[in-house]
Amino acid sequence: MTSILGIFLAFGIFFARSLAIPPVIAARPPITKNPPLKEVVVNPNNPIVSQNPKLFQISVLLQFFWGGVLSSILLFWNSFAVGAQPPTIRLFPTTVIENVKEAGQVARDMEISLQDVIADMEQQWKLYQESKCEGYEGDEGCSQISQQMGNKYLEMLSLMDSQLPQIEHSVQATIDSLENRLRQELGQKLTARDLQEVLVSETASDNQLSNRKSRRHSSGRLSERFRQYYNLVLQASSHTGGNSVALAAADIYLDSKEVLELIQLTQGEINRARLMIELRNQFGSVTPEMHEVVTGVKKILLGEKDMATAYETLPPAGTFPEEYQSPLKF
Amino acid sequence: MLPQFILRLSLYNSIVISMALWLSSCQTTPAPPPECTLPQTTGVKQAFTHTRKELSRSECHFRFDAYFDRLLDTAAGDPNPQHSEHFSEFLIWANSQDIITRRNAEEYYNRYFNAKFVSLPNEYSNCAYTCRMKDEIVHNMKEELRQKDKGLLKIMANKRAYARANSLHDSILTVLEATCTACAISR
């Protein structure tokens, strides 16, 4: 504080000097070596100095003082103006955006690699059912189909086992970085009422706040979900599209936690299934559990095809007559 | 002579005492105060007029909540966007008459006729306070949303404002859930 006042006092002196330079310079006596003690060399033409030197000195000091005061006032005025603005929330630094992008990319790679394997398994399962092989595992043809399905199933488990940790790592990194930001920016800096003001101010357009439906529990491919998150983050960060930064962060954080739980459950199922196969050595038999695991993998990774539109449109603002504004309203 | 005098004196005394006793028993008992009646009319303007008249008496101040609820029910029977103005003027009047405080007046108004929520605390940070009271706050917000349904939708017939309140309610709960989950991890 002292240094700031000092700086502005210096500005004040500068302003004062710009006003007071001519008389000051004119009043300074010429520097001479061993100046005479008795004489004071003063410009006799300067009316201010000649008439009352003490008054002149006081006026110079006053100019310095008021210059500093004016500069300080300007500084405080700016600080009040800054203080009146809503708090700036930084929820999406570059690391979070990169983590979301990476998680989407890794999920996409895994989907591509698994798609063929799962398609083959589905075909074989269909053939198994159409051939009415259930209960007739002893039949040579049925035994062959079962063995092929078992091999494909192991192949799928191995693929997932090798790639799920990468997705898990990316999703965990996204969660960790968002968690810190949410805790610091929304949890420790704001009250609940402040949070409401942030949400209202960020979605200033009436349509966007009214139209928002929860993106949580949305179905779809995992990679598609992360791609949507990435677009959401970009829109929210650039304040386009009327999306709230805080809401986008909350959606992505909670969804990612759910995804992480599902991935961890799937990893557990994979380990259990592999252990059962190794223990029983039943490469040729198709158990209902195998089918359930495949169905679960499809649900998590590939999702459902149809997605409801997230936004509806309302009549644009200004369609309705102006509402009454009560003095009691917030 | 003397006994007659004493007799008369005692007679006079007894008459005076009797009259005094009779007069004291005839003191006027104050009439019971008129009851604070709620407006029975279906007309909104008449209901407000009746309510102001009743609340002008200090003995009716304690029934302010009952009067306010009755006004809400009456206005819900005749939806009109201008009702928020009537309620605002009524609450400002009630504050000027020292029936309710300014803060109470703001709370009454904003609960029913503003999309924003008054149930949210504003004293301490979310991690320190709001998240510890989360269940209570969620319950209060749900209750307040019901009140906004009555005010914005049933009384003012303003679907857009109610949709905004509904969406804000969902958004706040989502963000609170995420924030409180993040706060809990740090503990």
Short mmCIF file of C-alpha atoms in Angstrom, two decimals:
data_model
loop_
_atom_site.label_atom_id
_atom_site.label_comp_id
_atom_site.label_asym_id
_atom_site.label_seq_id
_atom_site.Cartn_x
_atom_site.Cartn_y
_atom_site.Cartn_z
CA MET A 1 0.00 0.00 0.00
CA THR A 2 2.83 2.31 0.92
CA SER A 3 4.59 1.57 -2.34
CA ILE A 4 1.41 2.20 -4.34
CA LEU A 5 0.86 5.53 -2.64
CA GLY A 6 4.48 6.31 -3.23
CA ILE A 7 4.12 5.59 -6.92
CA PHE A 8 1.09 7.80 -7.18
CA LEU A 9 2.75 10.49 -5.21
CA ALA A 10 5.45 10.36 -7.84
CA PHE A 11 2.77 10.72 -10.53
CA GLY A 12 1.38 13.59 -8.55
CA ILE A 13 4.74 15.25 -8.47
CA PHE A 14 4.99 14.76 -12.22
CA PHE A 15 1.61 16.42 -12.76
CA ALA A 16 2.52 19.18 -10.37
CA ARG A 17 5.77 19.78 -12.12
CA SER A 18 3.99 20.05 -15.45
CA LEU A 19 1.98 22.88 -13.95
CA ALA A 20 4.67 24.48 -11.88
CA ILE A 21 7.86 24.07 -13.92
CA PRO A 22 8.29 27.61 -15.26
CA PRO A 23 8.18 29.42 -11.91
CA VAL A 24 10.25 26.72 -10.19
CA ILE A 25 13.00 26.75 -12.73
CA ALA A 26 12.92 30.49 -12.90
CA ALA A 27 13.19 30.72 -9.14
CA ARG A 28 16.21 28.47 -8.81
CA PRO A 29 19.36 30.42 -8.37
CA PRO A 30 22.19 29.69 -10.83
CA ILE A 31 24.68 27.23 -9.46
CA THR A 32 27.99 28.88 -8.90
CA LYS A 33 31.09 27.69 -7.26
CA ASN A 34 31.37 29.09 -3.79
CA PRO A 35 28.31 31.19 -4.09
CA PRO A 36 28.29 34.30 -2.01
CA LEU A 37 26.60 33.80 1.30
CA LYS A 38 24.88 37.07 1.49
CA GLU A 39 23.36 37.34 -1.95
CA VAL A 40 20.46 35.20 -3.13
CA VAL A 41 20.32 35.18 -6.89
CA VAL A 42 16.69 35.28 -7.83
CA ASN A 43 15.08 36.30 -11.06
CA PRO A 44 13.78 39.68 -10.19
CA ASN A 45 11.18 39.46 -12.99
CA ASN A 46 9.31 36.57 -11.41
CA PRO A 47 6.39 38.22 -9.68
CA ILE A 48 5.51 35.23 -7.48
CA VAL A 49 8.96 34.70 -6.11
CA SER A 50 9.80 38.31 -5.73
CA GLN A 51 6.69 39.20 -3.84
CA ASN A 52 6.54 36.37 -1.29
CA PRO A 53 9.05 33.53 -1.51
CA LYS A 54 7.55 31.62 1.40
CA LEU A 55 4.09 31.70 -0.17
CA PHE A 56 5.61 30.48 -3.40
CA GLN A 57 7.22 27.51 -1.65
CA ILE A 58 3.96 26.65 0.01
CA SER A 59 2.11 26.75 -3.32
CA VAL A 60 4.66 24.38 -4.86
CA LEU A 61 4.25 21.94 -2.01
CA LEU A 62 0.49 22.18 -2.32
CA GLN A 63 0.73 21.33 -6.01
CA PHE A 64 2.74 18.22 -5.17
CA PHE A 65 0.21 17.24 -2.53
CA TRP A 66 -2.89 17.66 -4.69
CA GLY A 67 -1.25 15.83 -7.56
CA GLY A 68 -0.67 12.84 -5.30
CA VAL A 69 -4.21 13.00 -3.92
CA LEU A 70 -5.70 13.14 -7.42
CA SER A 71 -3.69 10.13 -8.51
CA SER A 72 -4.70 8.17 -5.41
CA ILE A 73 -8.35 8.97 -6.03
CA LEU A 74 -8.01 7.70 -9.57
CA LEU A 75 -6.47 4.49 -8.29
CA PHE A 76 -9.26 3.86 -5.75
CA TRP A 77 -11.95 4.70 -8.29
CA ASN A 78 -10.57 2.02 -10.56
CA SER A 79 -10.42 -0.51 -7.73
CA PHE A 80 -14.10 0.10 -6.93
CA ALA A 81 -15.03 -0.26 -10.56
CA VAL A 82 -13.15 -3.56 -10.74
CA GLY A 83 -14.71 -4.75 -7.49
CA ALA A 84 -18.23 -4.19 -8.80
CA GLN A 85 -17.80 -6.76 -11.58
CA PRO A 86 -18.86 -10.39 -10.98
CA PRO A 87 -16.05 -12.73 -9.91
CA THR A 88 -14.00 -14.24 -12.70
CA ILE A 89 -14.10 -18.00 -12.54
CA ARG A 90 -11.36 -20.04 -14.12
CA LEU A 91 -12.58 -23.59 -14.36
CA PHE A 92 -11.08 -24.71 -17.65
CA PRO A 93 -7.37 -24.14 -17.84
CA THR A 94 -5.52 -25.65 -20.77
CA THR A 95 -4.73 -28.87 -18.90
CA VAL A 96 -8.40 -29.71 -18.41
CA ILE A 97 -9.23 -29.08 -22.07
CA GLU A 98 -6.32 -31.29 -23.17
CA ASN A 99 -7.33 -34.07 -20.76
CA VAL A 100 -10.88 -34.08 -22.11
CA LYS A 101 -9.61 -34.18 -25.67
CA GLU A 102 -7.20 -37.03 -24.88
CA ALA A 103 -9.88 -39.07 -23.12
CA GLY A 104 -12.13 -38.76 -26.15
CA GLN A 105 -9.34 -39.81 -28.50
CA VAL A 106 -8.41 -42.86 -26.45
CA ALA A 107 -12.05 -43.93 -26.20
CA ARG A 108 -12.40 -43.54 -29.95
CA ASP A 109 -9.35 -45.76 -30.59
CA MET A 110 -10.73 -48.46 -28.34
CA GLU A 111 -14.16 -48.33 -29.97
CA ILE A 112 -12.62 -48.80 -33.41
CA SER A 113 -10.54 -51.78 -32.31
CA LEU A 114 -13.43 -53.47 -30.53
CA GLN A 115 -16.10 -52.87 -33.13
CA ASP A 116 -14.94 -55.65 -35.45
CA VAL A 117 -14.48 -58.15 -32.65
CA ILE A 118 -17.92 -57.49 -31.21
CA ALA A 119 -19.52 -57.62 -34.66
CA ASP A 120 -17.96 -61.06 -35.23
CA MET A 121 -19.16 -62.27 -31.85
CA GLU A 122 -22.67 -61.08 -32.55
CA GLN A 123 -22.71 -62.93 -35.82
CA GLN A 124 -21.51 -66.11 -34.21
CA TRP A 125 -24.05 -65.77 -31.42
CA LYS A 126 -26.80 -65.33 -33.97
CA LEU A 127 -25.61 -68.42 -35.82
CA TYR A 128 -25.46 -70.35 -32.55
CA GLN A 129 -29.07 -69.46 -31.79
CA GLU A 130 -30.35 -70.07 -35.30
CA SER A 131 -28.66 -73.46 -35.27
CA LYS A 132 -30.48 -74.22 -32.00
CA CYS A 133 -27.26 -75.26 -30.39
CA GLU A 134 -28.39 -74.54 -26.84
CA GLY A 135 -28.39 -77.84 -25.00
CA TYR A 136 -26.62 -79.58 -27.90
CA GLU A 137 -23.01 -78.67 -27.16
CA GLY A 138 -21.94 -82.21 -28.03
CA ASP A 139 -22.77 -81.67 -31.71
CA GLU A 140 -19.60 -81.10 -33.74
CA GLY A 141 -20.89 -78.00 -35.56
CA CYS A 142 -22.23 -76.43 -32.43
CA SER A 143 -18.97 -77.22 -30.63
CA GLN A 144 -17.02 -75.47 -33.37
CA ILE A 145 -19.24 -72.36 -33.19
CA SER A 146 -18.89 -72.31 -29.40
CA GLN A 147 -15.12 -72.58 -29.64
CA GLN A 148 -14.93 -69.72 -32.14
CA MET A 149 -17.12 -67.58 -29.91
CA GLY A 150 -14.96 -68.38 -26.92
CA ASN A 151 -11.81 -67.36 -28.82
CA LYS A 152 -13.39 -64.12 -29.95
CA TYR A 153 -14.55 -63.47 -26.42
CA LEU A 154 -11.04 -63.89 -25.05
CA GLU A 155 -9.75 -61.64 -27.80
CA MET A 156 -12.23 -58.97 -26.79
CA LEU A 157 -11.33 -59.27 -23.13
CA SER A 158 -7.64 -58.96 -23.91
CA LEU A 159 -8.18 -55.90 -26.08
CA MET A 160 -10.22 -54.19 -23.40
CA ASP A 161 -7.82 -55.17 -20.68
CA SER A 162 -5.00 -53.54 -22.57
CA GLN A 163 -6.83 -50.31 -23.46
CA LEU A 164 -9.14 -49.60 -20.54
CA PRO A 165 -6.30 -48.49 -18.25
CA GLN A 166 -5.41 -45.77 -20.75
CA ILE A 167 -8.97 -44.47 -20.80
CA GLU A 168 -9.14 -44.74 -17.05
CA HIS A 169 -5.98 -42.69 -16.72
CA SER A 170 -7.29 -39.94 -19.04
CA VAL A 171 -10.65 -39.77 -17.31
CA GLN A 172 -9.01 -39.72 -13.89
CA ALA A 173 -6.75 -36.85 -14.98
CA THR A 174 -9.82 -34.92 -16.17
CA ILE A 175 -11.57 -35.53 -12.86
CA ASP A 176 -8.56 -34.52 -10.79
CA SER A 177 -7.99 -31.23 -12.58
CA LEU A 178 -11.68 -30.31 -12.59
CA GLU A 179 -12.03 -31.27 -8.94
CA ASN A 180 -9.30 -28.84 -7.87
CA ARG A 181 -10.84 -26.04 -9.87
CA LEU A 182 -14.36 -26.67 -8.61
CA ARG A 183 -13.18 -26.77 -5.03
CA GLN A 184 -11.13 -23.60 -5.28
CA GLU A 185 -13.29 -21.44 -7.54
CA LEU A 186 -16.78 -22.49 -6.54
CA GLY A 187 -16.35 -24.17 -3.18
CA GLN A 188 -14.00 -21.88 -1.31
CA LYS A 189 -14.48 -18.52 -2.98
CA LEU A 190 -18.25 -18.35 -3.37
CA THR A 191 -21.37 -18.66 -1.25
CA ALA A 192 -24.49 -20.41 -2.52
CA ARG A 193 -26.09 -17.07 -3.37
CA ASP A 194 -22.97 -16.04 -5.32
CA LEU A 195 -23.21 -19.32 -7.22
CA GLN A 196 -26.75 -18.43 -8.25
CA GLU A 197 -25.62 -15.00 -9.44
CA VAL A 198 -22.83 -16.60 -11.46
CA LEU A 199 -25.24 -19.01 -13.14
CA VAL A 200 -27.71 -16.22 -13.89
CA SER A 201 -25.06 -13.87 -15.26
CA GLU A 202 -23.33 -16.54 -17.35
CA THR A 203 -26.55 -17.53 -19.04
CA ALA A 204 -27.72 -14.00 -19.65
CA SER A 205 -29.89 -15.06 -22.55
CA ASP A 206 -33.25 -16.18 -21.22
CA ASN A 207 -33.56 -18.89 -23.80
CA GLN A 208 -30.43 -20.74 -22.84
CA LEU A 209 -31.22 -20.97 -19.12
CA SER A 210 -34.80 -21.99 -19.81
CA ASN A 211 -33.87 -24.49 -22.47
CA ARG A 212 -31.13 -26.30 -20.65
CA LYS A 213 -31.84 -29.90 -19.97
CA SER A 214 -29.53 -31.96 -17.89
CA ARG A 215 -26.80 -33.50 -19.95
CA ARG A 216 -26.18 -35.97 -17.23
CA HIS A 217 -27.11 -39.58 -17.78
CA SER A 218 -27.05 -38.91 -21.48
CA SER A 219 -26.52 -41.94 -23.60
CA GLY A 220 -24.23 -42.35 -26.58
CA ARG A 221 -20.78 -43.50 -27.47
CA LEU A 222 -18.11 -42.75 -24.93
CA SER A 223 -15.97 -40.96 -27.46
CA GLU A 224 -18.98 -38.98 -28.63
CA ARG A 225 -19.67 -37.97 -25.05
CA PHE A 226 -16.13 -36.67 -24.60
CA ARG A 227 -16.32 -34.90 -27.94
CA GLN A 228 -19.44 -33.11 -26.71
CA TYR A 229 -17.64 -32.21 -23.51
CA TYR A 230 -14.78 -30.76 -25.53
CA ASN A 231 -17.12 -28.60 -27.61
CA LEU A 232 -18.95 -27.58 -24.48
CA VAL A 233 -15.73 -26.51 -22.81
CA LEU A 234 -14.69 -24.48 -25.84
CA GLN A 235 -18.08 -22.76 -26.05
CA ALA A 236 -18.23 -22.07 -22.34
CA SER A 237 -14.66 -20.74 -22.24
CA SER A 238 -15.33 -18.36 -25.13
CA HIS A 239 -18.75 -17.40 -23.68
CA THR A 240 -20.47 -18.22 -26.92
CA GLY A 241 -23.69 -20.18 -27.17
CA GLY A 242 -24.83 -18.89 -23.76
CA ASN A 243 -23.55 -21.94 -21.90
CA SER A 244 -22.55 -21.51 -18.29
CA VAL A 245 -18.94 -22.31 -17.46
CA ALA A 246 -19.85 -23.47 -13.98
CA LEU A 247 -22.64 -25.70 -15.23
CA ALA A 248 -20.48 -27.21 -17.98
CA ALA A 249 -17.74 -27.99 -15.45
CA ALA A 250 -20.21 -29.59 -13.06
CA ASP A 251 -21.77 -31.71 -15.83
CA ILE A 252 -18.42 -32.93 -17.10
CA TYR A 253 -17.09 -33.65 -13.61
CA LEU A 254 -20.10 -35.68 -12.49
CA ASP A 255 -20.37 -37.54 -15.79
CA SER A 256 -16.68 -38.38 -15.76
CA LYS A 257 -16.98 -39.79 -12.25
CA GLU A 258 -19.78 -42.07 -13.43
CA VAL A 259 -17.73 -43.15 -16.44
CA LEU A 260 -14.79 -43.93 -14.18
CA GLU A 261 -16.97 -46.07 -11.94
CA LEU A 262 -18.30 -47.97 -14.97
CA ILE A 263 -14.79 -48.51 -16.31
CA GLN A 264 -13.64 -49.85 -12.94
CA LEU A 265 -16.66 -52.16 -12.77
CA THR A 266 -15.96 -53.39 -16.28
CA GLN A 267 -12.33 -54.06 -15.41
CA GLY A 268 -13.48 -56.10 -12.45
CA GLU A 269 -15.86 -58.08 -14.65
CA ILE A 270 -13.13 -58.73 -17.21
CA ASN A 271 -10.76 -60.05 -14.57
CA ARG A 272 -13.44 -62.27 -13.13
CA ALA A 273 -14.45 -63.61 -16.52
CA ARG A 274 -10.87 -64.41 -17.49
CA LEU A 275 -10.29 -66.15 -14.19
CA MET A 276 -13.39 -68.26 -14.65
CA ILE A 277 -12.35 -69.26 -18.13
CA GLU A 278 -8.87 -70.21 -16.94
CA LEU A 279 -10.22 -72.17 -14.00
CA ARG A 280 -12.88 -74.05 -15.90
CA ASN A 281 -10.97 -74.26 -19.16
CA GLN A 282 -14.29 -73.96 -20.95
CA PHE A 283 -13.21 -72.39 -24.18
CA GLY A 284 -15.97 -74.06 -26.03
CA SER A 285 -18.99 -73.19 -23.90
CA VAL A 286 -20.88 -69.98 -24.23
CA THR A 287 -22.17 -68.91 -20.85
CA PRO A 288 -24.94 -66.34 -20.33
CA GLU A 289 -22.40 -64.31 -18.39
CA MET A 290 -20.25 -63.92 -21.48
CA HIS A 291 -23.23 -62.55 -23.33
CA GLU A 292 -24.00 -60.16 -20.50
CA VAL A 293 -20.46 -58.86 -20.49
CA VAL A 294 -20.57 -58.25 -24.22
CA THR A 295 -23.88 -56.44 -23.82
CA GLY A 296 -22.39 -54.33 -21.04
CA VAL A 297 -19.37 -53.42 -23.15
CA LYS A 298 -21.61 -52.39 -26.01
CA LYS A 299 -23.66 -50.23 -23.71
CA ILE A 300 -20.66 -48.46 -22.23
CA LEU A 301 -18.56 -47.99 -25.31
CA LEU A 302 -21.01 -47.84 -28.16
CA GLY A 303 -24.08 -46.55 -26.35
CA GLU A 304 -27.50 -46.02 -27.82
CA LYS A 305 -27.88 -44.55 -31.24
CA ASP A 306 -30.76 -42.16 -30.69
CA MET A 307 -30.21 -39.08 -28.62
CA ALA A 308 -32.92 -36.59 -27.83
CA THR A 309 -32.15 -33.05 -28.79
CA ALA A 310 -30.76 -31.22 -25.77
CA TYR A 311 -32.29 -27.86 -26.61
CA GLU A 312 -35.72 -26.69 -27.51
CA THR A 313 -36.42 -23.17 -28.59
CA LEU A 314 -38.67 -20.70 -26.90
CA PRO A 315 -39.93 -17.49 -28.38
CA PRO A 316 -37.09 -14.98 -28.48
CA ALA A 317 -36.73 -12.39 -25.73
CA GLY A 318 -38.87 -9.35 -26.33
CA THR A 319 -41.87 -11.29 -27.57
CA PHE A 320 -43.70 -10.70 -24.33
CA PRO A 321 -44.51 -7.28 -22.90
CA GLU A 322 -42.06 -5.92 -20.35
CA GLU A 323 -42.51 -7.39 -16.92
CA TYR A 324 -43.20 -5.24 -13.87
CA GLN A 325 -39.99 -4.61 -11.89
CA SER A 326 -40.69 -4.39 -8.19
CA PRO A 327 -38.34 -2.45 -5.90
CA LEU A 328 -38.34 -5.55 -3.68
CA LYS A 329 -36.86 -7.73 -6.45
CA PHE A 330 -33.24 -8.86 -6.15
CA MET B 1 -83.90 10.55 70.10
CA LEU B 2 -80.44 9.22 70.00
CA PRO B 3 -81.38 5.68 68.99
CA GLN B 4 -83.61 7.08 66.23
CA PHE B 5 -80.74 9.16 65.01
CA ILE B 6 -78.44 6.20 65.06
CA LEU B 7 -81.03 4.15 63.22
CA ARG B 8 -81.42 6.77 60.52
CA LEU B 9 -77.65 7.13 60.22
CA SER B 10 -77.15 3.45 59.86
CA LEU B 11 -80.00 3.34 57.36
CA TYR B 12 -78.39 6.11 55.31
CA ASN B 13 -75.04 4.38 55.54
CA SER B 14 -76.44 1.10 54.36
CA ILE B 15 -78.21 2.84 51.47
CA VAL B 16 -75.00 4.62 50.45
CA ILE B 17 -72.94 1.49 50.74
CA SER B 18 -75.48 -0.49 48.74
CA MET B 19 -75.55 2.13 46.04
CA ALA B 20 -71.77 2.18 45.91
CA LEU B 21 -71.67 -1.57 45.62
CA TRP B 22 -74.36 -1.54 42.95
CA LEU B 23 -72.57 1.12 40.94
CA SER B 24 -69.26 -0.66 41.12
CA SER B 25 -70.87 -3.82 39.83
CA CYS B 26 -72.25 -1.89 36.91
CA GLN B 27 -68.86 -0.78 35.57
CA THR B 28 -68.73 -0.97 31.81
CA THR B 29 -67.03 -4.09 30.56
CA PRO B 30 -65.09 -3.36 27.49
CA ALA B 31 -66.60 -4.74 24.35
CA PRO B 32 -64.66 -7.65 22.88
CA PRO B 33 -62.40 -6.55 20.04
CA PRO B 34 -63.63 -7.37 16.56
CA GLU B 35 -62.10 -10.56 15.22
CA CYS B 36 -59.44 -10.40 12.56
CA THR B 37 -61.43 -11.80 9.69
CA LEU B 38 -59.86 -13.08 6.52
CA PRO B 39 -61.22 -11.74 3.22
CA GLN B 40 -63.96 -13.94 1.89
CA THR B 41 -64.33 -12.27 -1.49
CA THR B 42 -63.08 -13.70 -4.77
CA GLY B 43 -62.19 -10.26 -6.12
CA VAL B 44 -58.49 -9.51 -5.77
CA LYS B 45 -58.83 -5.74 -5.28
CA GLN B 46 -61.49 -6.21 -2.64
CA ALA B 47 -59.34 -8.80 -0.90
CA PHE B 48 -56.41 -6.38 -0.73
CA THR B 49 -58.64 -3.59 0.54
CA HIS B 50 -60.13 -5.78 3.24
CA THR B 51 -56.68 -7.06 4.26
CA ARG B 52 -55.20 -3.57 4.55
CA LYS B 53 -58.15 -2.50 6.66
CA GLU B 54 -57.76 -5.47 9.02
CA LEU B 55 -53.99 -5.21 9.25
CA SER B 56 -54.24 -1.54 10.11
CA ARG B 57 -55.25 -2.78 13.57
CA SER B 58 -52.25 -3.85 15.60
CA GLU B 59 -54.12 -6.79 17.13
CA CYS B 60 -54.30 -8.39 13.69
CA HIS B 61 -50.60 -8.15 12.89
CA PHE B 62 -49.89 -11.63 14.24
CA ARG B 63 -52.11 -13.08 11.50
CA PHE B 64 -50.09 -11.57 8.66
CA ASP B 65 -49.09 -14.97 7.27
CA ALA B 66 -52.70 -16.14 7.16
CA TYR B 67 -53.73 -12.96 5.36
CA PHE B 68 -50.90 -13.31 2.86
CA ASP B 69 -51.81 -16.93 2.12
CA ARG B 70 -55.43 -15.95 1.60
CA LEU B 71 -54.40 -13.20 -0.81
CA LEU B 72 -52.32 -15.71 -2.76
CA ASP B 73 -55.25 -18.11 -2.99
CA THR B 74 -57.55 -15.32 -4.10
CA ALA B 75 -55.14 -14.12 -6.77
CA ALA B 76 -54.62 -17.69 -8.03
CA GLY B 77 -58.31 -17.74 -8.79
CA ASP B 78 -57.88 -14.81 -11.19
CA PRO B 79 -54.46 -15.14 -12.91
CA ASN B 80 -53.01 -11.88 -14.15
CA PRO B 81 -49.39 -10.77 -14.74
CA GLN B 82 -50.11 -7.52 -12.90
CA HIS B 83 -50.69 -9.31 -9.62
CA SER B 84 -46.98 -9.15 -8.82
CA GLU B 85 -47.29 -5.37 -8.80
CA HIS B 86 -50.24 -5.55 -6.38
CA PHE B 87 -48.35 -7.84 -4.05
CA SER B 88 -45.25 -5.68 -4.21
CA GLU B 89 -47.26 -2.58 -3.26
CA PHE B 90 -48.98 -4.47 -0.48
CA LEU B 91 -45.70 -5.70 0.99
CA ILE B 92 -44.16 -2.22 0.79
CA TRP B 93 -47.23 -0.87 2.57
CA ALA B 94 -46.96 -3.58 5.26
CA ASN B 95 -43.34 -2.61 5.81
CA SER B 96 -44.25 1.07 6.07
CA GLN B 97 -46.84 0.17 8.73
CA ASP B 98 -44.16 -1.74 10.71
CA ILE B 99 -46.08 -4.98 10.33
CA ILE B 100 -43.10 -6.72 8.71
CA THR B 101 -39.46 -5.76 8.22
CA ARG B 102 -37.93 -4.79 4.88
CA ARG B 103 -36.07 -8.08 4.75
CA ASN B 104 -39.27 -10.02 5.35
CA ALA B 105 -41.00 -8.06 2.62
CA GLU B 106 -38.20 -8.87 0.16
CA GLU B 107 -38.29 -12.52 1.12
CA TYR B 108 -42.06 -12.80 0.70
CA TYR B 109 -41.93 -11.14 -2.69
CA ASN B 110 -38.94 -12.97 -4.12
CA ARG B 111 -40.12 -16.37 -2.93
CA TYR B 112 -43.23 -16.17 -5.03
CA PHE B 113 -42.55 -13.72 -7.83
CA ASN B 114 -38.85 -13.95 -8.70
CA ALA B 115 -37.10 -16.74 -10.57
CA LYS B 116 -34.12 -16.47 -8.20
CA PHE B 117 -34.06 -18.43 -4.94
CA VAL B 118 -33.93 -16.88 -1.48
CA SER B 119 -33.38 -20.23 0.25
CA LEU B 120 -29.68 -20.16 -0.59
CA PRO B 121 -27.42 -19.06 2.27
CA ASN B 122 -25.11 -16.12 1.75
CA GLU B 123 -22.97 -15.99 4.86
CA TYR B 124 -20.17 -18.48 4.33
CA SER B 125 -18.45 -20.32 1.50
CA ASN B 126 -19.91 -23.44 -0.05
CA CYS B 127 -17.25 -25.82 1.25
CA ALA B 128 -17.41 -24.41 4.77
CA TYR B 129 -21.16 -24.17 5.20
CA THR B 130 -23.47 -24.90 2.27
CA CYS B 131 -22.19 -28.42 1.68
CA ARG B 132 -22.69 -29.35 5.32
CA MET B 133 -26.32 -28.22 5.09
CA LYS B 134 -26.88 -29.55 1.61
CA ASP B 135 -29.85 -31.79 2.36
CA GLU B 136 -31.69 -29.02 4.14
CA ILE B 137 -30.95 -26.55 1.36
CA VAL B 138 -32.15 -28.99 -1.29
CA HIS B 139 -35.37 -29.50 0.66
CA ASN B 140 -35.86 -25.73 1.07
CA MET B 141 -35.26 -25.12 -2.61
CA LYS B 142 -37.83 -27.73 -3.57
CA GLU B 143 -40.33 -26.06 -1.28
CA GLU B 144 -39.51 -22.67 -2.75
CA LEU B 145 -39.97 -24.01 -6.27
CA ARG B 146 -43.48 -25.02 -5.27
CA GLN B 147 -44.06 -21.47 -4.04
CA LYS B 148 -42.77 -20.08 -7.34
CA ASP B 149 -45.11 -22.45 -9.14
CA LYS B 150 -47.95 -20.78 -7.28
CA GLY B 151 -46.68 -17.25 -7.75
CA LEU B 152 -45.23 -17.24 -11.25
CA LEU B 153 -47.41 -19.82 -12.89
CA LYS B 154 -50.76 -19.87 -11.12
CA ILE B 155 -50.99 -16.23 -10.10
CA MET B 156 -49.05 -14.45 -12.84
CA ALA B 157 -49.57 -17.06 -15.58
CA ASN B 158 -45.95 -16.48 -16.62
CA LYS B 159 -44.74 -19.81 -18.03
CA ARG B 160 -41.43 -18.38 -19.22
CA ALA B 161 -40.49 -17.09 -15.78
CA TYR B 162 -41.43 -20.36 -14.15
CA ALA B 163 -39.43 -22.33 -16.73
CA ARG B 164 -36.46 -20.09 -15.92
CA ALA B 165 -36.92 -20.76 -12.19
CA ASN B 166 -37.21 -24.49 -12.82
CA SER B 167 -34.08 -24.55 -14.93
CA LEU B 168 -32.18 -22.43 -12.41
CA HIS B 169 -33.25 -24.85 -9.69
CA ASP B 170 -31.83 -27.82 -11.64
CA SER B 171 -28.65 -25.95 -12.53
CA ILE B 172 -27.98 -24.87 -8.95
CA LEU B 173 -28.49 -28.39 -7.64
CA THR B 174 -26.18 -29.85 -10.28
CA VAL B 175 -23.41 -27.35 -9.61
CA LEU B 176 -23.85 -27.74 -5.84
CA GLU B 177 -23.59 -31.50 -6.11
CA ALA B 178 -20.38 -31.25 -8.10
CA THR B 179 -18.92 -28.61 -5.80
CA CYS B 180 -19.77 -30.49 -2.63
CA THR B 181 -18.34 -33.71 -4.05
CA ALA B 182 -15.11 -31.84 -4.82
CA CYS B 183 -15.10 -30.27 -1.34
CA ALA B 184 -15.62 -33.68 0.30
CA ILE B 185 -12.57 -35.16 -1.45
CA SER B 186 -10.32 -32.57 0.16
CA ARG B 187 -11.48 -33.39 3.70
#
